[in-house]
Amino acid sequence: MSKIGFIGLGIMGRPMAGHLLDAGYEIITVEHGSAIPRELADKGARVAANPKAVAEQAEVVITMVPDTPDVELVLFGEHGVVEGLKPGTLVIDMSSIAPIATQGFAKRIHEAGGEYVDAPVSGGEGGAINAALTIMVGATQEGFERARPILEVMGKTITHIGGHGAGQTCKVANQIVVALTIEAVAEGLLFASKAGADVAKVRESLLGGLAQSKILDVHGERMIKRTFDPGFKIKLHQKDLNLALEGARSLNLALPGTANAQQLFQACVAHGGENWDHAGILRALEALADHEVGS
């Protein structure tokens, strides 16, 4: 499986495709509004006219696009992947999308003669750059074994969660935990700052105790330094929490913390922050407190 179609060269997809090129795989992609990144072109990435043409040339097709409708369009739209799918082609969706829709996509790819794997990721831009992503896989055992050598090039922790859609279910759970933890870090630092404490020293102390987390480490520093360039955009985390809340309704679940985090993200969007890093949730809390961390 040396020829890989990679569709979606955004903040995450660009370094992921770069790692595959470095590992010796051939990459075929499509241009979307602009030329492919120079560093990928210099490494030999080739451009096809559309997703159908990508699938015609590749043994594996990876999608890394923003949302459920984007995956559906790439796979099943006009000149989509399914039109060029060869028997046995492995389709790996690494986007974060709806679990139920994923099950439907898997069925359609299987009926077209392919093998489908949902493999959403966690770890953000840093994890993508450092090939240290956590990858949550929904697939048959055969599909997982076929995908694993490719996933190992891009990630460090790769777990076969279960059948089709299980990887996406795990990713939704991940995004719930991440959102609530970012909110908790923001509230803690805001409280410390309003009370007059040195927030940098507060963060340093908390990193040595039970409150320690990667989010306190990475996003706590972002909040203190006020570096809100993404990272992972608020509008994308909103999309993931929508999946969580829609799923909760269908399961008759109450997720009050998730709903609250979503409202804080929406407050950020109302202030022009849809493209802030999700650590920017702090700004919504600051507006409520009429106080800026570190001031």
mmCIF file of C-alpha atoms in Angstrom:
data_model
loop_
_atom_site.group_PDB
_atom_site.id
_atom_site.type_symbol
_atom_site.label_atom_id
_atom_site.label_comp_id
_atom_site.label_asym_id
_atom_site.label_seq_id
_atom_site.Cartn_x
_atom_site.Cartn_y
_atom_site.Cartn_z
ATOM 1 C CA MET A 1 0.000 0.000 0.000
ATOM 2 C CA SER A 2 2.551 2.533 -1.164
ATOM 3 C CA LYS A 3 0.196 4.987 -2.903
ATOM 4 C CA ILE A 4 -1.965 7.020 -0.544
ATOM 5 C CA GLY A 5 -4.576 9.568 -1.509
ATOM 6 C CA PHE A 6 -4.691 12.270 1.184
ATOM 7 C CA ILE A 7 -7.581 14.736 1.012
ATOM 8 C CA GLY A 8 -7.538 17.604 3.504
ATOM 9 C CA LEU A 9 -4.264 19.488 3.985
ATOM 10 C CA GLY A 10 -5.273 21.886 6.755
ATOM 11 C CA ILE A 11 -3.630 22.594 10.110
ATOM 12 C CA MET A 12 -3.603 18.888 10.969
ATOM 13 C CA GLY A 13 -3.554 17.232 7.554
ATOM 14 C CA ARG A 14 -0.476 19.047 6.259
ATOM 15 C CA PRO A 15 2.023 17.607 8.784
ATOM 16 C CA MET A 16 0.292 14.217 8.743
ATOM 17 C CA ALA A 17 0.749 13.940 4.981
ATOM 18 C CA GLY A 18 4.344 15.121 5.406
ATOM 19 C CA HIS A 19 5.111 12.243 7.767
ATOM 20 C CA LEU A 20 3.732 9.753 5.247
ATOM 21 C CA LEU A 21 5.944 11.226 2.527
ATOM 22 C CA ASP A 22 8.948 11.014 4.855
ATOM 23 C CA ALA A 23 8.116 7.349 5.489
ATOM 24 C CA GLY A 24 8.315 6.593 1.765
ATOM 25 C CA TYR A 25 4.668 6.594 0.773
ATOM 26 C CA GLU A 26 3.556 8.286 -2.434
ATOM 27 C CA ILE A 27 0.934 10.968 -1.780
ATOM 28 C CA ILE A 28 -1.767 12.020 -4.243
ATOM 29 C CA THR A 29 -4.017 14.892 -3.225
ATOM 30 C CA VAL A 30 -6.376 17.523 -4.612
ATOM 31 C CA GLU A 31 -6.074 21.287 -4.542
ATOM 32 C CA HIS A 32 -8.794 23.111 -2.631
ATOM 33 C CA GLY A 33 -8.816 26.827 -3.367
ATOM 34 C CA SER A 34 -5.032 27.159 -3.423
ATOM 35 C CA ALA A 35 -1.924 25.239 -4.403
ATOM 36 C CA ILE A 36 -0.804 22.437 -2.115
ATOM 37 C CA PRO A 37 1.762 23.420 0.530
ATOM 38 C CA ARG A 38 5.221 23.937 -0.942
ATOM 39 C CA GLU A 39 6.906 21.614 1.555
ATOM 40 C CA LEU A 40 4.691 18.732 0.402
ATOM 41 C CA ALA A 41 5.186 19.477 -3.275
ATOM 42 C CA ASP A 42 8.958 19.553 -2.722
ATOM 43 C CA LYS A 43 8.751 16.087 -1.156
ATOM 44 C CA GLY A 44 6.949 14.725 -4.220
ATOM 45 C CA ALA A 45 3.252 14.994 -3.432
ATOM 46 C CA ARG A 46 1.208 14.881 -6.642
ATOM 47 C CA VAL A 47 -2.081 16.585 -7.465
ATOM 48 C CA ALA A 48 -5.098 14.914 -9.069
ATOM 49 C CA ALA A 49 -8.106 16.665 -10.570
ATOM 50 C CA ASN A 50 -10.673 15.517 -8.003
ATOM 51 C CA PRO A 51 -11.303 12.830 -5.347
ATOM 52 C CA LYS A 52 -12.388 10.328 -8.013
ATOM 53 C CA ALA A 53 -9.013 10.694 -9.736
ATOM 54 C CA VAL A 54 -7.258 10.346 -6.377
ATOM 55 C CA ALA A 55 -9.030 7.044 -5.723
ATOM 56 C CA GLU A 56 -8.225 5.754 -9.209
ATOM 57 C CA GLN A 57 -4.497 6.151 -8.491
ATOM 58 C CA ALA A 58 -4.348 5.154 -4.808
ATOM 59 C CA GLU A 59 -4.456 1.950 -2.800
ATOM 60 C CA VAL A 60 -5.468 3.869 0.336
ATOM 61 C CA VAL A 61 -7.518 7.067 0.602
ATOM 62 C CA ILE A 62 -7.310 9.201 3.751
ATOM 63 C CA THR A 63 -9.750 12.045 4.415
ATOM 64 C CA MET A 64 -9.018 14.777 6.970
ATOM 65 C CA VAL A 65 -11.730 17.406 6.463
ATOM 66 C CA PRO A 66 -13.786 19.563 8.858
ATOM 67 C CA ASP A 67 -17.267 18.051 9.178
ATOM 68 C CA THR A 68 -19.703 15.263 8.297
ATOM 69 C CA PRO A 69 -21.049 16.932 5.104
ATOM 70 C CA ASP A 70 -17.464 17.478 3.912
ATOM 71 C CA VAL A 71 -16.659 13.778 4.256
ATOM 72 C CA GLU A 72 -19.885 12.853 2.466
ATOM 73 C CA LEU A 73 -19.097 15.241 -0.387
ATOM 74 C CA VAL A 74 -15.535 13.955 -0.805
ATOM 75 C CA LEU A 75 -16.606 10.320 -0.727
ATOM 76 C CA PHE A 76 -19.980 10.355 -2.484
ATOM 77 C CA GLY A 77 -20.407 13.714 -4.226
ATOM 78 C CA GLU A 78 -19.854 14.402 -7.913
ATOM 79 C CA HIS A 79 -16.432 13.017 -8.917
ATOM 80 C CA GLY A 80 -16.181 11.599 -5.389
ATOM 81 C CA VAL A 81 -13.909 8.857 -4.108
ATOM 82 C CA VAL A 82 -16.533 6.134 -4.562
ATOM 83 C CA GLU A 83 -16.628 6.756 -8.328
ATOM 84 C CA GLY A 84 -12.943 5.868 -8.633
ATOM 85 C CA LEU A 85 -12.813 3.201 -5.940
ATOM 86 C CA LYS A 86 -10.999 0.008 -6.889
ATOM 87 C CA PRO A 87 -11.850 -3.334 -5.241
ATOM 88 C CA GLY A 88 -10.088 -3.618 -1.899
ATOM 89 C CA THR A 89 -9.227 0.086 -1.566
ATOM 90 C CA LEU A 90 -8.803 1.088 2.075
ATOM 91 C CA VAL A 91 -10.646 4.301 2.986
ATOM 92 C CA ILE A 92 -9.525 5.880 6.270
ATOM 93 C CA ASP A 93 -11.505 8.850 7.528
ATOM 94 C CA MET A 94 -9.469 10.765 10.124
ATOM 95 C CA SER A 95 -11.944 13.659 10.383
ATOM 96 C CA SER A 96 -14.121 14.140 13.472
ATOM 97 C CA ILE A 97 -17.700 13.512 12.378
ATOM 98 C CA ALA A 98 -21.022 11.987 13.447
ATOM 99 C CA PRO A 99 -20.821 8.318 14.545
ATOM 100 C CA ILE A 100 -24.179 7.337 12.993
ATOM 101 C CA ALA A 101 -23.303 8.921 9.657
ATOM 102 C CA THR A 102 -19.965 7.115 9.821
ATOM 103 C CA GLN A 103 -21.733 3.771 10.018
ATOM 104 C CA GLY A 104 -23.690 4.678 6.890
ATOM 105 C CA PHE A 105 -20.526 5.755 5.056
ATOM 106 C CA ALA A 106 -18.834 2.474 5.990
ATOM 107 C CA LYS A 107 -21.771 0.491 4.592
ATOM 108 C CA ARG A 108 -21.679 2.408 1.293
ATOM 109 C CA ILE A 109 -17.916 1.995 0.882
ATOM 110 C CA HIS A 110 -18.205 -1.727 1.677
ATOM 111 C CA GLU A 111 -20.975 -2.109 -0.924
ATOM 112 C CA ALA A 112 -18.681 -0.404 -3.455
ATOM 113 C CA GLY A 113 -15.953 -2.969 -2.765
ATOM 114 C CA GLY A 114 -13.765 -1.028 -0.355
ATOM 115 C CA GLU A 115 -12.755 -1.317 3.308
ATOM 116 C CA TYR A 116 -13.685 1.554 5.665
ATOM 117 C CA VAL A 117 -11.921 2.698 8.820
ATOM 118 C CA ASP A 118 -12.898 5.642 11.001
ATOM 119 C CA ALA A 119 -9.785 6.926 12.752
ATOM 120 C CA PRO A 120 -10.286 10.393 14.302
ATOM 121 C CA VAL A 121 -7.365 11.903 16.160
ATOM 122 C CA SER A 122 -6.539 13.886 19.279
ATOM 123 C CA GLY A 123 -3.407 15.830 20.074
ATOM 124 C CA GLY A 124 -3.889 19.029 18.137
ATOM 125 C CA GLU A 125 -1.431 20.705 15.844
ATOM 126 C CA GLY A 126 1.507 19.788 18.073
ATOM 127 C CA GLY A 127 0.579 16.119 18.015
ATOM 128 C CA ALA A 128 0.281 16.208 14.225
ATOM 129 C CA ILE A 129 3.644 17.947 13.802
ATOM 130 C CA ASN A 130 5.404 15.543 16.171
ATOM 131 C CA ALA A 131 3.682 12.385 14.849
ATOM 132 C CA ALA A 132 2.386 11.861 18.380
ATOM 133 C CA LEU A 133 -1.366 11.796 17.775
ATOM 134 C CA THR A 134 -3.791 9.625 19.684
ATOM 135 C CA ILE A 135 -5.837 7.745 17.095
ATOM 136 C CA MET A 136 -9.194 6.139 17.935
ATOM 137 C CA VAL A 137 -10.184 3.460 15.458
ATOM 138 C CA GLY A 138 -13.530 2.027 14.445
ATOM 139 C CA ALA A 139 -13.156 -0.851 11.971
ATOM 140 C CA THR A 140 -13.303 -4.559 11.381
ATOM 141 C CA GLN A 141 -10.263 -6.399 12.709
ATOM 142 C CA GLU A 142 -9.024 -6.823 9.140
ATOM 143 C CA GLY A 143 -9.487 -3.132 8.414
ATOM 144 C CA PHE A 144 -7.636 -2.183 11.584
ATOM 145 C CA GLU A 145 -4.685 -4.441 10.785
ATOM 146 C CA ARG A 146 -4.442 -3.016 7.267
ATOM 147 C CA ALA A 147 -4.603 0.562 8.528
ATOM 148 C CA ARG A 148 -2.309 0.216 11.535
ATOM 149 C CA PRO A 149 1.103 0.533 9.768
ATOM 150 C CA ILE A 150 -0.082 3.772 8.160
ATOM 151 C CA LEU A 151 -1.567 5.140 11.372
ATOM 152 C CA GLU A 152 1.654 4.358 13.247
ATOM 153 C CA VAL A 153 3.494 6.824 10.993
ATOM 154 C CA MET A 154 1.254 9.650 12.239
ATOM 155 C CA GLY A 155 0.396 8.672 15.796
ATOM 156 C CA LYS A 156 1.753 7.278 19.018
ATOM 157 C CA THR A 157 -1.313 5.813 20.765
ATOM 158 C CA ILE A 158 -3.493 3.795 18.400
ATOM 159 C CA THR A 159 -6.482 1.956 19.864
ATOM 160 C CA HIS A 160 -9.011 -0.250 18.103
ATOM 161 C CA ILE A 161 -12.159 0.831 19.955
ATOM 162 C CA GLY A 162 -14.637 -1.395 18.114
ATOM 163 C CA GLY A 163 -16.713 -1.578 14.948
ATOM 164 C CA HIS A 164 -17.511 1.181 12.466
ATOM 165 C CA GLY A 165 -18.449 4.407 14.263
ATOM 166 C CA ALA A 166 -16.761 3.426 17.523
ATOM 167 C CA GLY A 167 -13.724 5.571 16.771
ATOM 168 C CA GLN A 168 -15.965 8.581 16.219
ATOM 169 C CA THR A 169 -17.891 7.851 19.421
ATOM 170 C CA CYS A 170 -14.593 7.824 21.314
ATOM 171 C CA LYS A 171 -13.602 11.136 19.702
ATOM 172 C CA VAL A 172 -16.862 12.773 20.791
ATOM 173 C CA ALA A 173 -16.165 11.613 24.358
ATOM 174 C CA ASN A 174 -12.641 13.025 24.043
ATOM 175 C CA GLN A 175 -13.979 16.406 22.945
ATOM 176 C CA ILE A 176 -16.366 16.539 25.896
ATOM 177 C CA VAL A 177 -13.480 15.956 28.314
ATOM 178 C CA VAL A 178 -11.210 18.445 26.540
ATOM 179 C CA ALA A 179 -13.839 21.212 26.456
ATOM 180 C CA LEU A 180 -14.730 20.853 30.128
ATOM 181 C CA THR A 181 -11.079 20.685 31.150
ATOM 182 C CA ILE A 182 -10.208 23.808 29.161
ATOM 183 C CA GLU A 183 -13.134 25.572 30.817
ATOM 184 C CA ALA A 184 -11.962 24.385 34.250
ATOM 185 C CA VAL A 185 -8.418 25.641 33.617
ATOM 186 C CA ALA A 186 -9.791 28.993 32.439
ATOM 187 C CA GLU A 187 -12.010 29.346 35.514
ATOM 188 C CA GLY A 188 -9.166 28.407 37.865
ATOM 189 C CA LEU A 189 -6.726 30.883 36.347
ATOM 190 C CA LEU A 190 -9.384 33.606 36.214
ATOM 191 C CA PHE A 191 -10.178 33.071 39.895
ATOM 192 C CA ALA A 192 -6.497 33.213 40.839
ATOM 193 C CA SER A 193 -5.921 36.336 38.796
ATOM 194 C CA LYS A 194 -8.963 38.175 40.153
ATOM 195 C CA ALA A 195 -7.830 37.304 43.685
ATOM 196 C CA GLY A 196 -4.483 38.927 42.981
ATOM 197 C CA ALA A 197 -2.258 35.858 42.688
ATOM 198 C CA ASP A 198 0.553 35.422 40.164
ATOM 199 C CA VAL A 199 -1.168 33.156 37.613
ATOM 200 C CA ALA A 200 2.117 31.864 36.169
ATOM 201 C CA LYS A 201 3.149 30.640 39.623
ATOM 202 C CA VAL A 202 -0.336 29.251 40.252
ATOM 203 C CA ARG A 203 -0.108 27.226 37.036
ATOM 204 C CA GLU A 204 3.402 26.035 37.967
ATOM 205 C CA SER A 205 2.153 24.852 41.352
ATOM 206 C CA LEU A 206 -0.938 23.140 39.945
ATOM 207 C CA LEU A 207 1.187 21.215 37.445
ATOM 208 C CA GLY A 208 2.791 19.435 40.403
ATOM 209 C CA GLY A 209 -0.478 18.301 41.971
ATOM 210 C CA LEU A 210 -3.690 16.428 41.248
ATOM 211 C CA ALA A 211 -4.885 19.203 38.913
ATOM 212 C CA GLN A 212 -1.997 18.473 36.538
ATOM 213 C CA SER A 213 -3.033 17.861 32.941
ATOM 214 C CA LYS A 214 -1.729 18.404 29.437
ATOM 215 C CA ILE A 215 -4.432 21.017 28.995
ATOM 216 C CA LEU A 216 -3.249 22.943 32.068
ATOM 217 C CA ASP A 217 0.271 22.697 30.684
ATOM 218 C CA VAL A 218 -0.382 23.681 27.051
ATOM 219 C CA HIS A 219 -3.580 25.728 27.177
ATOM 220 C CA GLY A 220 -2.886 27.234 30.580
ATOM 221 C CA GLU A 221 0.272 28.700 29.080
ATOM 222 C CA ARG A 222 -1.703 29.959 26.074
ATOM 223 C CA MET A 223 -4.144 31.699 28.398
ATOM 224 C CA ILE A 224 -1.417 33.375 30.435
ATOM 225 C CA LYS A 225 0.520 34.470 27.348
ATOM 226 C CA ARG A 226 -2.747 35.326 25.533
ATOM 227 C CA THR A 227 -1.767 33.434 22.381
ATOM 228 C CA PHE A 228 -5.098 32.473 20.875
ATOM 229 C CA ASP A 229 -4.052 31.656 17.308
ATOM 230 C CA PRO A 230 -5.182 28.091 16.514
ATOM 231 C CA GLY A 231 -4.266 25.298 17.369
ATOM 232 C CA PHE A 232 -7.745 23.952 17.205
ATOM 233 C CA LYS A 233 -10.418 26.445 16.253
ATOM 234 C CA ILE A 234 -13.405 27.187 18.449
ATOM 235 C CA LYS A 235 -15.776 26.656 15.510
ATOM 236 C CA LEU A 236 -14.491 23.092 15.101
ATOM 237 C CA HIS A 237 -14.838 22.334 18.802
ATOM 238 C CA GLN A 238 -18.379 23.712 18.596
ATOM 239 C CA LYS A 239 -19.068 21.246 15.809
ATOM 240 C CA ASP A 240 -17.812 18.381 17.994
ATOM 241 C CA LEU A 241 -19.901 19.461 20.983
ATOM 242 C CA ASN A 242 -22.939 19.650 18.700
ATOM 243 C CA LEU A 243 -22.312 15.993 17.900
ATOM 244 C CA ALA A 244 -22.144 15.262 21.636
ATOM 245 C CA LEU A 245 -25.354 17.118 22.459
ATOM 246 C CA GLU A 246 -27.250 15.655 19.496
ATOM 247 C CA GLY A 247 -26.078 12.195 20.503
ATOM 248 C CA ALA A 248 -27.070 12.843 24.112
ATOM 249 C CA ARG A 249 -30.610 13.741 23.046
ATOM 250 C CA SER A 250 -30.917 10.527 21.061
ATOM 251 C CA LEU A 251 -29.622 8.541 24.066
ATOM 252 C CA ASN A 252 -31.830 10.419 26.557
ATOM 253 C CA LEU A 253 -28.744 11.733 28.359
ATOM 254 C CA ALA A 254 -28.169 15.023 30.162
ATOM 255 C CA LEU A 255 -24.727 16.585 29.572
ATOM 256 C CA PRO A 256 -25.011 19.890 31.463
ATOM 257 C CA GLY A 257 -21.282 20.653 31.529
ATOM 258 C CA THR A 258 -21.024 20.105 27.789
ATOM 259 C CA ALA A 259 -23.982 22.397 27.158
ATOM 260 C CA ASN A 260 -22.402 25.102 29.318
ATOM 261 C CA ALA A 261 -19.064 24.854 27.497
ATOM 262 C CA GLN A 262 -20.913 25.132 24.188
ATOM 263 C CA GLN A 263 -22.601 28.333 25.364
ATOM 264 C CA LEU A 264 -19.223 29.814 26.326
ATOM 265 C CA PHE A 265 -17.841 28.925 22.898
ATOM 266 C CA GLN A 266 -20.890 30.601 21.363
ATOM 267 C CA ALA A 267 -20.177 33.736 23.386
ATOM 268 C CA CYS A 268 -16.682 33.743 21.877
ATOM 269 C CA VAL A 269 -18.139 33.437 18.391
ATOM 270 C CA ALA A 270 -20.462 36.367 19.120
ATOM 271 C CA HIS A 271 -17.324 38.424 19.778
ATOM 272 C CA GLY A 272 -15.699 37.377 16.494
ATOM 273 C CA GLY A 273 -13.785 34.447 17.956
ATOM 274 C CA GLU A 274 -14.847 31.478 15.827
ATOM 275 C CA ASN A 275 -11.265 31.089 14.604
ATOM 276 C CA TRP A 276 -9.600 31.575 17.996
ATOM 277 C CA ASP A 277 -7.903 28.587 19.548
ATOM 278 C CA HIS A 278 -10.319 26.810 21.898
ATOM 279 C CA ALA A 279 -8.265 28.121 24.830
ATOM 280 C CA GLY A 280 -10.017 31.378 23.919
ATOM 281 C CA ILE A 281 -12.976 30.164 26.006
ATOM 282 C CA LEU A 282 -11.158 32.180 28.675
ATOM 283 C CA ARG A 283 -12.217 35.369 26.924
ATOM 284 C CA ALA A 284 -15.917 34.586 27.404
ATOM 285 C CA LEU A 285 -15.328 34.070 31.120
ATOM 286 C CA GLU A 286 -13.248 37.246 31.306
ATOM 287 C CA ALA A 287 -16.097 39.219 29.761
ATOM 288 C CA LEU A 288 -18.484 37.889 32.432
ATOM 289 C CA ALA A 289 -15.994 38.799 35.167
ATOM 290 C CA ASP A 290 -14.952 42.141 33.681
ATOM 291 C CA HIS A 291 -11.383 41.045 34.394
ATOM 292 C CA GLU A 292 -8.527 39.902 32.177
ATOM 293 C CA VAL A 293 -6.146 37.189 33.410
ATOM 294 C CA GLY A 294 -2.808 38.703 34.375
ATOM 295 C CA SER A 295 -4.117 42.276 34.554
#
